[in-house]
Amino acid sequence: MTEYDYWKIFPRMPRKVTIGDITIRDGFQHEEKFVSTEAKKFYLEELIFAGCRYIEVTNLGSPYLMPQFRDAEELLTHLRSDRFKKKCERKGINYDDICLTCITIREKAVDRAIQLKEKGIGPDRVLMMVSTEEEHHFANSGTTLPDYWKECERSIKKCTDAGIKMCGTVSTIWGSPIGGATDMKDAVEFTKRWLEIGAHDIEHADHDGSASAPDVYRYFSMILDEIPNTDLHIAHFHETKRVASASILAALQAGITNFEATLGGLGDSRLISLMTVLLKEPVNIIILIPDM
């Protein structure tokens, strides 16, 4: 190693990363036409067969408000079926390595996830979300931050009892499309609070593309100084200003090892071009290769 070695300049930068696929949920969420259930099943199967082990399947919120997810139970039933498990076995895939996640913004959706778990088709992991900026949070959840934190505490307890992991999302880290500038220190405190109340891991999200590479590096450096366990942190960037690739590189340089992506950048959640590569290593881990 020389003084010019990349990993000497950025000693926290990983040599391997984990990619979670969110195509079926975030990628299809804003499609004007309903994506057929059979097409979703095909995508889900092929993603898993290609090597993905962390899959965001659907949203368990109201199908009236989000008709794209009216087939949530059918998708989960398919992925929990003996037929699909046998397919995995034939391809040498350990089914127990697969983690299925559902979005559950409100407690009612969490209750639905638990009911599905009791039926044998529920998710392994669910996700709730707080925004550090109050107006954005209210617009997204329909409730205030103090009330939502109480809801999260109740929901995490229910999930723990049901054997479901909770991912806590922190949004508006780098700014809010409604309230404007935000303080990254607030997001660090929100991250700590999620973990204190029992969240399994944290999704650090830039849902509207507000982030810049310098601020991404600064934020994730702050996070890993406070909470150095990289398994707890997931980066989630949306491509709206053609700068998400720079933000991803900055997150890598800061030491983040877990990222979320959609196939082909569907849903403006483009995360590098790694999802176009067949993932050949187990448990969704791939070696970082420079994009030629």
PDB file of C-alpha atoms in Angstrom:
ATOM      1  CA  MET A   1       0.000   0.000   0.000  1.00  0.00           C
ATOM      2  CA  THR A   2       1.326   3.418  -0.984  1.00  0.00           C
ATOM      3  CA  GLU A   3       0.343   6.823   0.319  1.00  0.00           C
ATOM      4  CA  TYR A   4      -1.827   7.150  -2.796  1.00  0.00           C
ATOM      5  CA  ASP A   5      -3.728   3.914  -2.247  1.00  0.00           C
ATOM      6  CA  TYR A   6      -7.485   4.470  -2.375  1.00  0.00           C
ATOM      7  CA  TRP A   7      -8.160   2.524   0.820  1.00  0.00           C
ATOM      8  CA  LYS A   8      -5.472   4.447   2.662  1.00  0.00           C
ATOM      9  CA  ILE A   9      -7.203   7.714   1.788  1.00  0.00           C
ATOM     10  CA  PHE A  10     -10.624   6.225   2.631  1.00  0.00           C
ATOM     11  CA  PRO A  11      -9.835   3.502   5.192  1.00  0.00           C
ATOM     12  CA  ARG A  12     -13.503   2.820   5.965  1.00  0.00           C
ATOM     13  CA  MET A  13     -14.432   2.129   2.350  1.00  0.00           C
ATOM     14  CA  PRO A  14     -15.593  -1.504   2.042  1.00  0.00           C
ATOM     15  CA  ARG A  15     -14.296  -4.010  -0.482  1.00  0.00           C
ATOM     16  CA  LYS A  16     -17.662  -5.745  -0.557  1.00  0.00           C
ATOM     17  CA  VAL A  17     -21.200  -4.421  -0.291  1.00  0.00           C
ATOM     18  CA  THR A  18     -24.679  -5.849   0.162  1.00  0.00           C
ATOM     19  CA  ILE A  19     -27.455  -4.814  -2.221  1.00  0.00           C
ATOM     20  CA  GLY A  20     -31.115  -5.045  -1.264  1.00  0.00           C
ATOM     21  CA  ASP A  21     -33.571  -4.960  -4.171  1.00  0.00           C
ATOM     22  CA  ILE A  22     -36.629  -2.696  -3.935  1.00  0.00           C
ATOM     23  CA  THR A  23     -37.826  -2.885  -7.565  1.00  0.00           C
ATOM     24  CA  ILE A  24     -41.243  -4.407  -6.917  1.00  0.00           C
ATOM     25  CA  ARG A  25     -42.162  -1.859  -4.255  1.00  0.00           C
ATOM     26  CA  ASP A  26     -40.310   1.415  -4.892  1.00  0.00           C
ATOM     27  CA  GLY A  27     -39.725   0.752  -8.575  1.00  0.00           C
ATOM     28  CA  PHE A  28     -43.364   0.066  -9.439  1.00  0.00           C
ATOM     29  CA  GLN A  29     -44.983   2.308  -6.828  1.00  0.00           C
ATOM     30  CA  HIS A  30     -45.651   5.282  -9.102  1.00  0.00           C
ATOM     31  CA  GLU A  31     -46.401   3.399 -12.317  1.00  0.00           C
ATOM     32  CA  GLU A  32     -49.673   4.717 -13.730  1.00  0.00           C
ATOM     33  CA  LYS A  33     -50.810   1.278 -14.842  1.00  0.00           C
ATOM     34  CA  PHE A  34     -51.067  -1.758 -12.610  1.00  0.00           C
ATOM     35  CA  VAL A  35     -48.108  -4.080 -13.107  1.00  0.00           C
ATOM     36  CA  SER A  36     -49.562  -7.568 -13.382  1.00  0.00           C
ATOM     37  CA  THR A  37     -49.172  -9.916 -10.452  1.00  0.00           C
ATOM     38  CA  GLU A  38     -47.635 -12.548 -12.726  1.00  0.00           C
ATOM     39  CA  ALA A  39     -45.007 -10.037 -13.876  1.00  0.00           C
ATOM     40  CA  LYS A  40     -44.190  -9.188 -10.262  1.00  0.00           C
ATOM     41  CA  LYS A  41     -43.864 -12.878  -9.415  1.00  0.00           C
ATOM     42  CA  PHE A  42     -41.487 -13.321 -12.348  1.00  0.00           C
ATOM     43  CA  TYR A  43     -39.332 -10.379 -11.262  1.00  0.00           C
ATOM     44  CA  LEU A  44     -39.246 -11.571  -7.657  1.00  0.00           C
ATOM     45  CA  GLU A  45     -38.230 -15.098  -8.614  1.00  0.00           C
ATOM     46  CA  GLU A  46     -35.544 -14.015 -11.065  1.00  0.00           C
ATOM     47  CA  LEU A  47     -34.067 -11.506  -8.630  1.00  0.00           C
ATOM     48  CA  ILE A  48     -33.723 -14.217  -6.016  1.00  0.00           C
ATOM     49  CA  PHE A  49     -32.334 -16.709  -8.535  1.00  0.00           C
ATOM     50  CA  ALA A  50     -29.793 -14.068  -9.646  1.00  0.00           C
ATOM     51  CA  GLY A  51     -28.464 -13.816  -6.097  1.00  0.00           C
ATOM     52  CA  CYS A  52     -30.547 -11.196  -4.287  1.00  0.00           C
ATOM     53  CA  ARG A  53     -31.378 -12.204  -0.749  1.00  0.00           C
ATOM     54  CA  TYR A  54     -32.889  -8.979   0.609  1.00  0.00           C
ATOM     55  CA  ILE A  55     -36.120  -8.215  -1.243  1.00  0.00           C
ATOM     56  CA  GLU A  56     -38.687  -5.480  -0.617  1.00  0.00           C
ATOM     57  CA  VAL A  57     -41.861  -7.221  -1.767  1.00  0.00           C
ATOM     58  CA  THR A  58     -44.769  -4.820  -1.338  1.00  0.00           C
ATOM     59  CA  ASN A  59     -46.538  -2.192   0.742  1.00  0.00           C
ATOM     60  CA  LEU A  60     -49.129  -3.360   3.269  1.00  0.00           C
ATOM     61  CA  GLY A  61     -50.861   0.013   3.470  1.00  0.00           C
ATOM     62  CA  SER A  62     -54.344   0.673   2.105  1.00  0.00           C
ATOM     63  CA  PRO A  63     -54.824  -0.821  -1.389  1.00  0.00           C
ATOM     64  CA  TYR A  64     -57.432   1.885  -1.958  1.00  0.00           C
ATOM     65  CA  LEU A  65     -54.758   4.570  -1.627  1.00  0.00           C
ATOM     66  CA  MET A  66     -52.056   2.457  -3.316  1.00  0.00           C
ATOM     67  CA  PRO A  67     -53.747   0.187  -5.883  1.00  0.00           C
ATOM     68  CA  GLN A  68     -50.376  -0.980  -7.215  1.00  0.00           C
ATOM     69  CA  PHE A  69     -50.105  -3.103  -4.068  1.00  0.00           C
ATOM     70  CA  ARG A  70     -53.554  -4.666  -4.055  1.00  0.00           C
ATOM     71  CA  ASP A  71     -51.890  -8.018  -4.769  1.00  0.00           C
ATOM     72  CA  ALA A  72     -49.685  -7.918  -1.645  1.00  0.00           C
ATOM     73  CA  GLU A  73     -51.038 -11.110  -0.096  1.00  0.00           C
ATOM     74  CA  GLU A  74     -50.857 -13.008  -3.378  1.00  0.00           C
ATOM     75  CA  LEU A  75     -47.183 -12.124  -3.810  1.00  0.00           C
ATOM     76  CA  LEU A  76     -46.331 -13.157  -0.263  1.00  0.00           C
ATOM     77  CA  THR A  77     -48.314 -16.372  -0.641  1.00  0.00           C
ATOM     78  CA  HIS A  78     -46.325 -17.175  -3.787  1.00  0.00           C
ATOM     79  CA  LEU A  79     -42.953 -16.547  -2.148  1.00  0.00           C
ATOM     80  CA  ARG A  80     -43.914 -18.631   0.898  1.00  0.00           C
ATOM     81  CA  SER A  81     -45.257 -21.545  -1.155  1.00  0.00           C
ATOM     82  CA  ASP A  82     -43.696 -25.008  -1.064  1.00  0.00           C
ATOM     83  CA  ARG A  83     -43.464 -24.837  -4.857  1.00  0.00           C
ATOM     84  CA  PHE A  84     -41.216 -21.784  -4.753  1.00  0.00           C
ATOM     85  CA  LYS A  85     -39.146 -23.214  -1.908  1.00  0.00           C
ATOM     86  CA  LYS A  86     -38.533 -26.337  -4.005  1.00  0.00           C
ATOM     87  CA  LYS A  87     -37.469 -24.145  -6.926  1.00  0.00           C
ATOM     88  CA  CYS A  88     -34.926 -22.487  -4.646  1.00  0.00           C
ATOM     89  CA  GLU A  89     -33.681 -25.853  -3.432  1.00  0.00           C
ATOM     90  CA  ARG A  90     -33.174 -27.085  -7.004  1.00  0.00           C
ATOM     91  CA  LYS A  91     -31.063 -24.010  -7.727  1.00  0.00           C
ATOM     92  CA  GLY A  92     -28.942 -24.516  -4.623  1.00  0.00           C
ATOM     93  CA  ILE A  93     -30.451 -21.548  -2.779  1.00  0.00           C
ATOM     94  CA  ASN A  94     -30.896 -21.737   0.980  1.00  0.00           C
ATOM     95  CA  TYR A  95     -34.424 -20.367   1.385  1.00  0.00           C
ATOM     96  CA  ASP A  96     -33.686 -19.328   4.970  1.00  0.00           C
ATOM     97  CA  ASP A  97     -31.141 -16.802   3.646  1.00  0.00           C
ATOM     98  CA  ILE A  98     -33.924 -14.821   1.943  1.00  0.00           C
ATOM     99  CA  CYS A  99     -35.320 -11.826   3.841  1.00  0.00           C
ATOM    100  CA  LEU A 100     -38.696 -10.509   2.656  1.00  0.00           C
ATOM    101  CA  THR A 101     -39.570  -6.937   3.634  1.00  0.00           C
ATOM    102  CA  CYS A 102     -42.892  -5.074   3.492  1.00  0.00           C
ATOM    103  CA  ILE A 103     -43.524  -1.354   3.965  1.00  0.00           C
ATOM    104  CA  THR A 104     -45.800  -0.615   6.931  1.00  0.00           C
ATOM    105  CA  ILE A 105     -45.893   3.141   7.429  1.00  0.00           C
ATOM    106  CA  ARG A 106     -48.703   3.030   9.998  1.00  0.00           C
ATOM    107  CA  GLU A 107     -49.543   0.681  12.875  1.00  0.00           C
ATOM    108  CA  LYS A 108     -52.556  -0.716  11.029  1.00  0.00           C
ATOM    109  CA  ALA A 109     -50.225  -1.997   8.311  1.00  0.00           C
ATOM    110  CA  VAL A 110     -47.953  -3.498  10.977  1.00  0.00           C
ATOM    111  CA  ASP A 111     -50.971  -5.323  12.397  1.00  0.00           C
ATOM    112  CA  ARG A 112     -51.700  -6.653   8.916  1.00  0.00           C
ATOM    113  CA  ALA A 113     -48.118  -7.932   8.612  1.00  0.00           C
ATOM    114  CA  ILE A 114     -48.479  -9.752  11.925  1.00  0.00           C
ATOM    115  CA  GLN A 115     -51.771 -11.323  10.833  1.00  0.00           C
ATOM    116  CA  LEU A 116     -50.093 -12.547   7.643  1.00  0.00           C
ATOM    117  CA  LYS A 117     -47.213 -13.924   9.720  1.00  0.00           C
ATOM    118  CA  GLU A 118     -49.712 -15.900  11.775  1.00  0.00           C
ATOM    119  CA  LYS A 119     -51.090 -17.327   8.512  1.00  0.00           C
ATOM    120  CA  GLY A 120     -47.589 -18.428   7.511  1.00  0.00           C
ATOM    121  CA  ILE A 121     -47.095 -15.932   4.674  1.00  0.00           C
ATOM    122  CA  GLY A 122     -45.948 -12.800   6.496  1.00  0.00           C
ATOM    123  CA  PRO A 123     -42.741 -10.822   5.966  1.00  0.00           C
ATOM    124  CA  ASP A 124     -39.492 -11.312   7.855  1.00  0.00           C
ATOM    125  CA  ARG A 125     -39.064  -7.568   8.185  1.00  0.00           C
ATOM    126  CA  VAL A 126     -41.209  -4.439   8.022  1.00  0.00           C
ATOM    127  CA  LEU A 127     -40.376  -0.762   7.677  1.00  0.00           C
ATOM    128  CA  MET A 128     -41.691   2.425   9.278  1.00  0.00           C
ATOM    129  CA  MET A 129     -40.463   5.934   8.530  1.00  0.00           C
ATOM    130  CA  VAL A 130     -39.842   9.231  10.295  1.00  0.00           C
ATOM    131  CA  SER A 131     -38.829  12.517   8.690  1.00  0.00           C
ATOM    132  CA  THR A 132     -36.682  14.916  10.666  1.00  0.00           C
ATOM    133  CA  GLU A 133     -38.722  17.809   9.231  1.00  0.00           C
ATOM    134  CA  GLU A 134     -42.184  17.984  10.802  1.00  0.00           C
ATOM    135  CA  GLU A 135     -44.168  19.176   7.779  1.00  0.00           C
ATOM    136  CA  HIS A 136     -42.758  16.440   5.568  1.00  0.00           C
ATOM    137  CA  HIS A 137     -43.410  13.853   8.241  1.00  0.00           C
ATOM    138  CA  PHE A 138     -47.043  14.895   8.627  1.00  0.00           C
ATOM    139  CA  ALA A 139     -47.567  14.916   4.854  1.00  0.00           C
ATOM    140  CA  ASN A 140     -46.180  11.380   4.597  1.00  0.00           C
ATOM    141  CA  SER A 141     -47.751   9.773   7.668  1.00  0.00           C
ATOM    142  CA  GLY A 142     -50.746  11.927   8.549  1.00  0.00           C
ATOM    143  CA  THR A 143     -49.651  12.308  12.152  1.00  0.00           C
ATOM    144  CA  THR A 144     -47.242  14.343  14.278  1.00  0.00           C
ATOM    145  CA  LEU A 145     -43.755  13.170  15.175  1.00  0.00           C
ATOM    146  CA  PRO A 146     -44.475  12.732  18.926  1.00  0.00           C
ATOM    147  CA  ASP A 147     -47.542  10.604  18.194  1.00  0.00           C
ATOM    148  CA  TYR A 148     -45.719   8.639  15.513  1.00  0.00           C
ATOM    149  CA  TRP A 149     -42.812   7.769  17.790  1.00  0.00           C
ATOM    150  CA  LYS A 150     -45.323   6.305  20.263  1.00  0.00           C
ATOM    151  CA  GLU A 151     -46.869   4.331  17.414  1.00  0.00           C
ATOM    152  CA  CYS A 152     -43.425   3.047  16.436  1.00  0.00           C
ATOM    153  CA  GLU A 153     -42.700   1.882  19.981  1.00  0.00           C
ATOM    154  CA  ARG A 154     -45.967  -0.062  20.111  1.00  0.00           C
ATOM    155  CA  SER A 155     -45.357  -1.497  16.658  1.00  0.00           C
ATOM    156  CA  ILE A 156     -41.819  -2.638  17.442  1.00  0.00           C
ATOM    157  CA  LYS A 157     -43.031  -4.426  20.568  1.00  0.00           C
ATOM    158  CA  LYS A 158     -45.731  -6.182  18.540  1.00  0.00           C
ATOM    159  CA  CYS A 159     -43.218  -7.133  15.857  1.00  0.00           C
ATOM    160  CA  THR A 160     -40.734  -8.471  18.387  1.00  0.00           C
ATOM    161  CA  ASP A 161     -43.439 -10.668  19.904  1.00  0.00           C
ATOM    162  CA  ALA A 162     -44.393 -11.896  16.410  1.00  0.00           C
ATOM    163  CA  GLY A 163     -40.822 -12.609  15.299  1.00  0.00           C
ATOM    164  CA  ILE A 164     -40.668  -9.789  12.740  1.00  0.00           C
ATOM    165  CA  LYS A 165     -37.748  -7.369  12.429  1.00  0.00           C
ATOM    166  CA  MET A 166     -38.378  -3.629  12.198  1.00  0.00           C
ATOM    167  CA  CYS A 167     -36.362  -1.327   9.961  1.00  0.00           C
ATOM    168  CA  GLY A 168     -36.557   2.317  10.974  1.00  0.00           C
ATOM    169  CA  THR A 169     -36.219   4.810   8.149  1.00  0.00           C
ATOM    170  CA  VAL A 170     -34.897   8.329   8.649  1.00  0.00           C
ATOM    171  CA  SER A 171     -35.829  10.779   5.882  1.00  0.00           C
ATOM    172  CA  THR A 172     -35.187  14.471   5.067  1.00  0.00           C
ATOM    173  CA  ILE A 173     -31.616  14.028   6.287  1.00  0.00           C
ATOM    174  CA  TRP A 174     -30.218  16.406   3.667  1.00  0.00           C
ATOM    175  CA  GLY A 175     -33.243  18.665   3.255  1.00  0.00           C
ATOM    176  CA  SER A 176     -37.010  18.642   2.849  1.00  0.00           C
ATOM    177  CA  PRO A 177     -38.984  19.416  -0.333  1.00  0.00           C
ATOM    178  CA  ILE A 178     -41.598  21.015   1.939  1.00  0.00           C
ATOM    179  CA  GLY A 179     -39.760  22.675   4.814  1.00  0.00           C
ATOM    180  CA  GLY A 180     -36.392  23.336   3.202  1.00  0.00           C
ATOM    181  CA  ALA A 181     -33.021  22.955   4.922  1.00  0.00           C
ATOM    182  CA  THR A 182     -32.584  20.449   7.754  1.00  0.00           C
ATOM    183  CA  ASP A 183     -29.861  19.697  10.287  1.00  0.00           C
ATOM    184  CA  MET A 184     -28.013  16.400   9.792  1.00  0.00           C
ATOM    185  CA  LYS A 185     -27.453  16.203  13.552  1.00  0.00           C
ATOM    186  CA  ASP A 186     -31.202  15.675  13.957  1.00  0.00           C
ATOM    187  CA  ALA A 187     -30.985  12.605  11.726  1.00  0.00           C
ATOM    188  CA  VAL A 188     -28.168  11.203  13.865  1.00  0.00           C
ATOM    189  CA  GLU A 189     -30.354  11.617  16.952  1.00  0.00           C
ATOM    190  CA  PHE A 190     -33.337  10.027  15.175  1.00  0.00           C
ATOM    191  CA  THR A 191     -31.124   7.071  14.250  1.00  0.00           C
ATOM    192  CA  LYS A 192     -30.132   6.624  17.890  1.00  0.00           C
ATOM    193  CA  ARG A 193     -33.762   6.821  18.953  1.00  0.00           C
ATOM    194  CA  TRP A 194     -34.804   4.123  16.486  1.00  0.00           C
ATOM    195  CA  LEU A 195     -32.166   1.773  17.871  1.00  0.00           C
ATOM    196  CA  GLU A 196     -33.048   2.633  21.469  1.00  0.00           C
ATOM    197  CA  ILE A 197     -36.679   1.586  20.938  1.00  0.00           C
ATOM    198  CA  GLY A 198     -35.672  -1.691  19.308  1.00  0.00           C
ATOM    199  CA  ALA A 199     -35.288  -1.210  15.550  1.00  0.00           C
ATOM    200  CA  HIS A 200     -33.236  -3.946  13.879  1.00  0.00           C
ATOM    201  CA  ASP A 201     -31.572  -1.655  11.327  1.00  0.00           C
ATOM    202  CA  ILE A 202     -31.822   1.853   9.880  1.00  0.00           C
ATOM    203  CA  GLU A 203     -32.503   3.022   6.341  1.00  0.00           C
ATOM    204  CA  HIS A 204     -30.940   6.445   5.764  1.00  0.00           C
ATOM    205  CA  ALA A 205     -32.997   7.862   2.915  1.00  0.00           C
ATOM    206  CA  ASP A 206     -32.697  10.675   0.415  1.00  0.00           C
ATOM    207  CA  HIS A 207     -36.188  10.378  -1.042  1.00  0.00           C
ATOM    208  CA  ASP A 208     -36.156  13.544  -3.137  1.00  0.00           C
ATOM    209  CA  GLY A 209     -32.536  13.764  -4.230  1.00  0.00           C
ATOM    210  CA  SER A 210     -31.582  16.643  -1.911  1.00  0.00           C
ATOM    211  CA  ALA A 211     -28.214  15.162  -0.955  1.00  0.00           C
ATOM    212  CA  SER A 212     -24.821  16.304  -2.220  1.00  0.00           C
ATOM    213  CA  ALA A 213     -21.744  14.096  -2.118  1.00  0.00           C
ATOM    214  CA  PRO A 214     -19.871  16.223   0.471  1.00  0.00           C
ATOM    215  CA  ASP A 215     -22.871  16.208   2.809  1.00  0.00           C
ATOM    216  CA  VAL A 216     -23.413  12.475   2.305  1.00  0.00           C
ATOM    217  CA  TYR A 217     -19.791  11.795   3.262  1.00  0.00           C
ATOM    218  CA  ARG A 218     -20.072  14.115   6.264  1.00  0.00           C
ATOM    219  CA  TYR A 219     -23.330  12.561   7.457  1.00  0.00           C
ATOM    220  CA  PHE A 220     -22.300   8.922   7.195  1.00  0.00           C
ATOM    221  CA  SER A 221     -18.961   9.720   8.829  1.00  0.00           C
ATOM    222  CA  MET A 222     -20.922  11.241  11.719  1.00  0.00           C
ATOM    223  CA  ILE A 223     -23.176   8.167  11.867  1.00  0.00           C
ATOM    224  CA  LEU A 224     -20.320   5.664  11.897  1.00  0.00           C
ATOM    225  CA  ASP A 225     -18.441   7.672  14.511  1.00  0.00           C
ATOM    226  CA  GLU A 226     -21.502   7.391  16.768  1.00  0.00           C
ATOM    227  CA  ILE A 227     -22.737   3.914  15.735  1.00  0.00           C
ATOM    228  CA  PRO A 228     -19.859   2.054  14.028  1.00  0.00           C
ATOM    229  CA  ASN A 229     -21.649  -1.243  13.359  1.00  0.00           C
ATOM    230  CA  THR A 230     -22.093  -1.068   9.565  1.00  0.00           C
ATOM    231  CA  ASP A 231     -24.666  -3.886   9.613  1.00  0.00           C
ATOM    232  CA  LEU A 232     -27.119  -1.409  11.147  1.00  0.00           C
ATOM    233  CA  HIS A 233     -27.019   1.110   8.295  1.00  0.00           C
ATOM    234  CA  ILE A 234     -28.560   1.091   4.816  1.00  0.00           C
ATOM    235  CA  ALA A 235     -28.218   3.888   2.248  1.00  0.00           C
ATOM    236  CA  HIS A 236     -31.181   4.739   0.009  1.00  0.00           C
ATOM    237  CA  PHE A 237     -30.783   7.379  -2.710  1.00  0.00           C
ATOM    238  CA  HIS A 238     -33.185   8.631  -5.367  1.00  0.00           C
ATOM    239  CA  GLU A 239     -31.861   9.890  -8.682  1.00  0.00           C
ATOM    240  CA  THR A 240     -33.576  13.207  -9.397  1.00  0.00           C
ATOM    241  CA  LYS A 241     -30.685  15.581 -10.154  1.00  0.00           C
ATOM    242  CA  ARG A 242     -28.183  13.197 -11.774  1.00  0.00           C
ATOM    243  CA  VAL A 243     -25.959  13.263  -8.699  1.00  0.00           C
ATOM    244  CA  ALA A 244     -27.008  10.036  -6.937  1.00  0.00           C
ATOM    245  CA  SER A 245     -23.966   8.142  -8.239  1.00  0.00           C
ATOM    246  CA  ALA A 246     -21.706  10.707  -6.567  1.00  0.00           C
ATOM    247  CA  SER A 247     -23.712  10.357  -3.346  1.00  0.00           C
ATOM    248  CA  ILE A 248     -23.320   6.584  -3.460  1.00  0.00           C
ATOM    249  CA  LEU A 249     -19.568   6.883  -3.907  1.00  0.00           C
ATOM    250  CA  ALA A 250     -19.433   9.303  -0.973  1.00  0.00           C
ATOM    251  CA  ALA A 251     -21.381   6.841   1.194  1.00  0.00           C
ATOM    252  CA  LEU A 252     -18.949   4.087   0.221  1.00  0.00           C
ATOM    253  CA  GLN A 253     -15.976   6.283   1.041  1.00  0.00           C
ATOM    254  CA  ALA A 254     -17.496   6.985   4.453  1.00  0.00           C
ATOM    255  CA  GLY A 255     -17.793   3.235   5.107  1.00  0.00           C
ATOM    256  CA  ILE A 256     -21.398   2.262   4.305  1.00  0.00           C
ATOM    257  CA  THR A 257     -21.742  -1.360   3.203  1.00  0.00           C
ATOM    258  CA  ASN A 258     -25.502  -1.777   2.631  1.00  0.00           C
ATOM    259  CA  PHE A 259     -27.396  -0.183  -0.245  1.00  0.00           C
ATOM    260  CA  GLU A 260     -30.806  -0.454  -1.882  1.00  0.00           C
ATOM    261  CA  ALA A 261     -31.425  -0.528  -5.630  1.00  0.00           C
ATOM    262  CA  THR A 262     -34.009  -1.009  -8.347  1.00  0.00           C
ATOM    263  CA  LEU A 263     -33.554  -2.703 -11.697  1.00  0.00           C
ATOM    264  CA  GLY A 264     -32.745  -0.151 -14.381  1.00  0.00           C
ATOM    265  CA  GLY A 265     -33.357   2.757 -12.034  1.00  0.00           C
ATOM    266  CA  LEU A 266     -37.130   2.229 -11.930  1.00  0.00           C
ATOM    267  CA  GLY A 267     -38.853   4.629  -9.559  1.00  0.00           C
ATOM    268  CA  ASP A 268     -35.927   7.067  -9.568  1.00  0.00           C
ATOM    269  CA  SER A 269     -34.137   4.895  -7.000  1.00  0.00           C
ATOM    270  CA  ARG A 270     -31.080   4.315  -9.105  1.00  0.00           C
ATOM    271  CA  LEU A 271     -28.224   2.896  -7.056  1.00  0.00           C
ATOM    272  CA  ILE A 272     -25.132   2.444  -9.188  1.00  0.00           C
ATOM    273  CA  SER A 273     -25.386  -0.038 -12.085  1.00  0.00           C
ATOM    274  CA  LEU A 274     -24.698  -3.033  -9.867  1.00  0.00           C
ATOM    275  CA  MET A 275     -28.169  -4.544 -10.174  1.00  0.00           C
ATOM    276  CA  THR A 276     -27.545  -5.185 -13.877  1.00  0.00           C
ATOM    277  CA  VAL A 277     -24.850  -7.682 -12.899  1.00  0.00           C
ATOM    278  CA  LEU A 278     -25.690 -11.286 -12.072  1.00  0.00           C
ATOM    279  CA  LEU A 279     -24.878 -11.636  -8.400  1.00  0.00           C
ATOM    280  CA  LYS A 280     -22.873 -14.817  -8.056  1.00  0.00           C
ATOM    281  CA  GLU A 281     -21.754 -14.602  -4.456  1.00  0.00           C
ATOM    282  CA  PRO A 282     -24.019 -15.890  -1.668  1.00  0.00           C
ATOM    283  CA  VAL A 283     -26.305 -13.837   0.534  1.00  0.00           C
ATOM    284  CA  ASN A 284     -26.448 -10.947  -1.911  1.00  0.00           C
ATOM    285  CA  ILE A 285     -22.839  -9.870  -1.350  1.00  0.00           C
ATOM    286  CA  ILE A 286     -20.878  -8.710  -4.378  1.00  0.00           C
ATOM    287  CA  ILE A 287     -17.334  -7.533  -4.890  1.00  0.00           C
ATOM    288  CA  LEU A 288     -17.011  -3.860  -5.744  1.00  0.00           C
ATOM    289  CA  ILE A 289     -15.677  -3.528  -9.280  1.00  0.00           C
ATOM    290  CA  PRO A 290     -14.994  -0.127 -10.878  1.00  0.00           C
ATOM    291  CA  ASP A 291     -17.585   0.759 -13.534  1.00  0.00           C
ATOM    292  CA  MET A 292     -15.628   0.661 -16.817  1.00  0.00           C
TER     293      MET A 292
END
